[in-house]
């Protein structure tokens, strides 16, 4: 079984400042890693994913994440945030080759302060 | 393409009532799944399907029933609603069951009194 820990339930940051949202995972098998964003009263939208290859993954809206196998981490970063980035962010893992779905973290609420 | 659609958007039930949450996708995706989202809990997998006629249980299947008679539709049935099933329910679909992107519907808010 897999598990995901998002270390911060809430992250306040000033507009145009950089941000990092932390995600650690646990799994006995190889995994695929995902970051999803949820805007208020909406469904989830994929930001980026890591399947294999380069450990630095670039996604939509200027976000990127780095896969670190030795630290079992997949932290999400953005160099300069905007008010429109205010949302809930979810890290998720899926066992490679498994048929079951995504295992999600509890989410991090990103609050952008003007 | 409409993507993944869910109906209804909001529903209020009394304890013991039954209902079906509808989910449909028009992307010809083989893989479909249901999640529930509760405050501070993230999303948890209820049931999933790898194709028409094939379903399996996820992390929290108790109190829910599913079937998959067509590729497009994957309804979720609450047989006897309980207050603990108050939640937001999301349906998702993807082309395959590996690292493919899962596309989520807009969700159904369910309140059980």
Tab-separated table of C-alpha atoms in Angstrom:
chain	number	residue	atom	x	y	z
A	1	UNK	CA	0.000	0.000	0.000
A	2	UNK	CA	1.040	3.590	-0.545
A	3	UNK	CA	0.690	6.651	1.649
A	4	UNK	CA	1.201	10.356	1.111
A	5	UNK	CA	2.051	13.024	3.659
A	6	UNK	CA	1.614	16.690	2.893
A	7	UNK	CA	3.540	18.361	5.630
A	8	UNK	CA	1.649	21.650	5.709
A	9	UNK	CA	-2.114	21.957	5.872
A	10	UNK	CA	-1.943	25.668	5.118
A	11	UNK	CA	0.745	27.870	3.547
A	12	UNK	CA	0.357	31.660	3.535
A	13	UNK	CA	2.626	33.558	1.166
A	14	UNK	CA	2.786	37.069	-0.201
A	15	UNK	CA	1.987	37.737	-3.838
A	16	UNK	CA	5.027	37.491	-6.154
A	17	UNK	CA	6.969	35.542	-3.530
A	18	UNK	CA	8.229	31.990	-4.176
A	19	UNK	CA	6.465	29.010	-2.634
A	20	UNK	CA	7.199	25.358	-1.954
A	21	UNK	CA	4.526	22.832	-1.022
A	22	UNK	CA	5.974	19.697	0.506
A	23	UNK	CA	4.989	16.112	-0.228
A	24	UNK	CA	6.500	12.870	1.012
A	25	UNK	CA	5.325	9.411	0.073
A	26	UNK	CA	5.766	5.844	1.204
A	27	UNK	CA	5.582	2.790	-1.020
A	28	UNK	CA	7.141	-0.647	-1.326
A	29	UNK	CA	6.856	-0.541	-5.123
A	30	UNK	CA	7.666	1.990	-7.795
A	31	UNK	CA	5.118	4.767	-8.076
A	32	UNK	CA	3.825	7.478	-10.322
A	33	UNK	CA	3.498	10.894	-8.653
A	34	UNK	CA	0.995	13.655	-9.291
A	35	UNK	CA	0.068	17.139	-8.141
A	36	UNK	CA	-3.532	18.264	-8.552
A	37	UNK	CA	-5.072	21.686	-7.862
A	38	UNK	CA	-8.637	22.324	-6.699
A	39	UNK	CA	-10.114	25.794	-6.986
A	40	UNK	CA	-13.108	26.604	-4.738
A	41	UNK	CA	-16.201	24.547	-5.537
A	42	UNK	CA	-14.571	22.837	-8.489
A	43	UNK	CA	-13.147	19.449	-9.365
A	44	UNK	CA	-9.474	18.600	-9.477
A	45	UNK	CA	-7.156	19.604	-12.301
A	46	UNK	CA	-3.767	18.040	-13.003
A	47	UNK	CA	-0.807	20.387	-12.486
A	48	UNK	CA	1.963	17.952	-13.326
A	49	UNK	CA	3.070	14.346	-12.991
A	50	UNK	CA	6.214	12.265	-12.747
A	51	UNK	CA	6.275	8.899	-14.476
A	52	UNK	CA	9.970	8.327	-15.207
A	53	UNK	CA	13.032	10.049	-16.628
A	54	UNK	CA	14.063	13.562	-15.653
A	55	UNK	CA	13.406	14.197	-11.984
A	56	UNK	CA	12.441	17.831	-12.589
A	57	UNK	CA	8.937	18.058	-13.963
A	58	UNK	CA	7.341	21.211	-15.311
A	59	UNK	CA	3.596	21.709	-15.273
A	60	UNK	CA	0.933	24.257	-16.007
A	61	UNK	CA	0.701	27.769	-14.588
A	62	UNK	CA	4.465	27.987	-13.942
A	63	UNK	CA	4.608	25.183	-11.394
A	64	UNK	CA	7.354	22.582	-11.232
A	65	UNK	CA	8.194	19.660	-8.970
A	66	UNK	CA	11.271	17.591	-8.263
A	67	UNK	CA	11.220	13.866	-7.619
A	68	UNK	CA	13.744	12.765	-5.023
A	69	UNK	CA	13.818	9.003	-4.719
A	70	UNK	CA	16.250	8.834	-1.803
A	71	UNK	CA	14.124	11.215	0.266
A	72	UNK	CA	10.835	9.863	-1.142
A	73	UNK	CA	9.709	13.413	-1.809
A	74	UNK	CA	7.939	15.258	-4.589
A	75	UNK	CA	7.839	18.919	-3.575
A	76	UNK	CA	5.954	21.480	-5.673
A	77	UNK	CA	7.449	24.891	-6.362
A	78	UNK	CA	6.592	28.149	-8.050
A	79	UNK	CA	9.065	31.065	-8.250
A	80	UNK	CA	6.434	33.816	-8.090
A	81	UNK	CA	2.822	33.305	-7.027
A	82	UNK	CA	-0.273	35.258	-7.990
A	83	UNK	CA	-3.596	35.819	-6.272
A	84	UNK	CA	-5.136	33.383	-8.755
A	85	UNK	CA	-2.988	30.569	-7.323
A	86	UNK	CA	-5.109	30.557	-4.157
A	87	UNK	CA	-6.438	27.001	-4.048
A	88	UNK	CA	-6.110	23.578	-2.445
A	89	UNK	CA	-3.210	21.484	-3.706
A	90	UNK	CA	-3.120	17.711	-3.508
A	91	UNK	CA	-0.181	15.379	-3.914
A	92	UNK	CA	-1.068	11.853	-5.044
A	93	UNK	CA	0.679	8.579	-5.805
A	94	UNK	CA	-0.239	5.549	-7.817
A	95	UNK	CA	1.482	2.182	-7.745
A	96	UNK	CA	3.150	1.456	-11.040
A	97	UNK	CA	1.318	-1.433	-12.661
A	98	UNK	CA	-1.512	-1.387	-10.144
A	99	UNK	CA	-5.148	-1.161	-11.138
A	100	UNK	CA	-6.356	0.698	-8.088
A	101	UNK	CA	-6.648	4.452	-8.089
A	102	UNK	CA	-4.752	7.370	-6.673
A	103	UNK	CA	-3.767	7.697	-3.034
A	104	UNK	CA	-4.040	11.341	-2.033
A	105	UNK	CA	-2.485	13.447	0.657
A	106	UNK	CA	-4.746	15.537	2.860
A	107	UNK	CA	-4.072	18.679	0.858
A	108	UNK	CA	-2.344	22.021	1.373
A	109	UNK	CA	-4.315	25.230	1.265
A	110	UNK	CA	-2.224	27.894	-0.449
A	111	UNK	CA	-3.232	31.378	0.679
A	112	UNK	CA	-1.863	34.288	-1.314
A	113	UNK	CA	-1.700	37.565	0.580
A	114	UNK	CA	-1.589	40.847	-1.339
B	1	UNK	CA	-16.157	16.980	-25.507
B	2	UNK	CA	-18.060	17.451	-22.262
B	3	UNK	CA	-15.383	15.483	-20.379
B	4	UNK	CA	-16.593	13.958	-17.111
B	5	UNK	CA	-20.088	14.973	-16.042
B	6	UNK	CA	-21.797	14.298	-12.728
B	7	UNK	CA	-25.409	14.666	-11.648
B	8	UNK	CA	-26.863	15.929	-9.421
B	9	UNK	CA	-24.642	18.779	-8.246
B	10	UNK	CA	-26.236	18.834	-4.823
B	11	UNK	CA	-28.534	16.435	-2.967
B	12	UNK	CA	-30.101	16.246	0.468
B	13	UNK	CA	-31.163	12.827	1.750
B	14	UNK	CA	-32.719	11.511	4.903
B	15	UNK	CA	-31.090	8.660	6.769
B	16	UNK	CA	-32.101	5.355	5.216
B	17	UNK	CA	-32.960	6.718	1.793
B	18	UNK	CA	-31.272	5.384	-1.305
B	19	UNK	CA	-30.006	7.249	-4.329
B	20	UNK	CA	-27.745	6.966	-7.349
B	21	UNK	CA	-25.025	9.440	-8.224
B	22	UNK	CA	-24.528	9.568	-11.961
B	23	UNK	CA	-21.185	9.812	-13.741
B	24	UNK	CA	-20.591	9.852	-17.489
B	25	UNK	CA	-17.586	10.477	-19.709
B	26	UNK	CA	-17.359	10.968	-23.461
B	27	UNK	CA	-13.622	10.378	-23.892
B	28	UNK	CA	-13.839	6.607	-24.411
B	29	UNK	CA	-11.835	6.036	-21.248
B	30	UNK	CA	-11.597	2.472	-19.971
B	31	UNK	CA	-10.745	3.364	-16.379
B	32	UNK	CA	-13.259	5.089	-14.090
B	33	UNK	CA	-13.323	5.635	-10.356
B	34	UNK	CA	-15.237	7.240	-7.502
B	35	UNK	CA	-13.710	9.234	-4.641
B	36	UNK	CA	-15.140	10.968	-1.641
B	37	UNK	CA	-13.663	14.149	-0.227
B	38	UNK	CA	-14.032	15.045	3.421
B	39	UNK	CA	-12.558	18.083	5.192
B	40	UNK	CA	-8.947	17.492	6.186
B	41	UNK	CA	-8.965	13.984	4.664
B	42	UNK	CA	-8.053	14.494	1.040
B	43	UNK	CA	-9.764	12.196	-1.435
B	44	UNK	CA	-10.336	8.521	-0.747
B	45	UNK	CA	-11.080	5.865	-3.335
B	46	UNK	CA	-14.489	4.167	-3.047
B	47	UNK	CA	-14.721	1.912	-6.114
B	48	UNK	CA	-13.073	1.683	-9.488
B	49	UNK	CA	-13.578	-0.006	-12.841
B	50	UNK	CA	-11.012	-1.025	-15.458
B	51	UNK	CA	-13.648	-1.565	-18.136
B	52	UNK	CA	-17.267	-2.410	-18.812
B	53	UNK	CA	-18.410	-5.281	-16.600
B	54	UNK	CA	-15.381	-5.069	-14.262
B	55	UNK	CA	-15.427	-3.291	-10.914
B	56	UNK	CA	-13.438	-3.513	-7.715
B	57	UNK	CA	-13.349	-2.002	-4.242
B	58	UNK	CA	-11.171	0.847	-3.140
B	59	UNK	CA	-10.226	2.080	0.307
B	60	UNK	CA	-13.731	2.950	1.600
B	61	UNK	CA	-16.332	0.802	-0.231
B	62	UNK	CA	-18.782	0.064	2.608
B	63	UNK	CA	-22.293	1.386	1.988
B	64	UNK	CA	-21.729	1.921	-1.727
B	65	UNK	CA	-22.483	-0.160	-4.796
B	66	UNK	CA	-21.310	0.250	-8.384
B	67	UNK	CA	-21.795	-1.362	-11.758
B	68	UNK	CA	-20.380	-0.653	-15.219
B	69	UNK	CA	-22.623	-1.787	-18.039
B	70	UNK	CA	-21.194	0.641	-20.622
B	71	UNK	CA	-17.833	2.329	-21.169
B	72	UNK	CA	-19.412	5.767	-20.731
B	73	UNK	CA	-21.312	5.420	-17.454
B	74	UNK	CA	-20.274	4.518	-13.915
B	75	UNK	CA	-23.087	5.166	-11.399
B	76	UNK	CA	-22.538	5.060	-7.641
B	77	UNK	CA	-25.412	3.770	-5.506
B	78	UNK	CA	-26.034	4.502	-1.844
B	79	UNK	CA	-28.259	1.687	-0.634
B	80	UNK	CA	-29.253	3.151	2.736
B	81	UNK	CA	-27.795	6.585	3.342
B	82	UNK	CA	-26.142	7.407	6.665
B	83	UNK	CA	-24.948	10.773	8.046
B	84	UNK	CA	-21.368	9.480	7.762
B	85	UNK	CA	-21.840	9.516	3.980
B	86	UNK	CA	-22.216	13.294	3.956
B	87	UNK	CA	-19.389	14.282	1.651
B	88	UNK	CA	-18.411	15.587	-1.754
B	89	UNK	CA	-18.197	12.828	-4.336
B	90	UNK	CA	-15.945	12.982	-7.373
B	91	UNK	CA	-15.918	10.732	-10.384
B	92	UNK	CA	-12.757	10.414	-12.464
B	93	UNK	CA	-11.740	8.696	-15.674
B	94	UNK	CA	-8.531	7.943	-17.551
B	95	UNK	CA	-7.472	6.199	-20.703
B	96	UNK	CA	-5.632	3.469	-18.823
B	97	UNK	CA	-4.751	2.336	-15.330
B	98	UNK	CA	-1.072	3.265	-15.316
B	99	UNK	CA	0.334	6.768	-15.174
B	100	UNK	CA	-2.338	8.264	-17.373
B	101	UNK	CA	-3.916	11.512	-16.240
B	102	UNK	CA	-7.188	11.089	-14.399
B	103	UNK	CA	-9.832	13.644	-15.340
B	104	UNK	CA	-12.227	14.643	-12.601
B	105	UNK	CA	-15.847	15.668	-12.744
B	106	UNK	CA	-17.189	18.766	-10.947
B	107	UNK	CA	-18.434	16.777	-7.963
B	108	UNK	CA	-21.712	16.040	-6.180
B	109	UNK	CA	-22.315	17.495	-2.719
B	110	UNK	CA	-24.351	15.096	-0.598
B	111	UNK	CA	-25.911	15.952	2.738
B	112	UNK	CA	-27.488	13.137	4.742
B	113	UNK	CA	-29.703	14.256	7.610
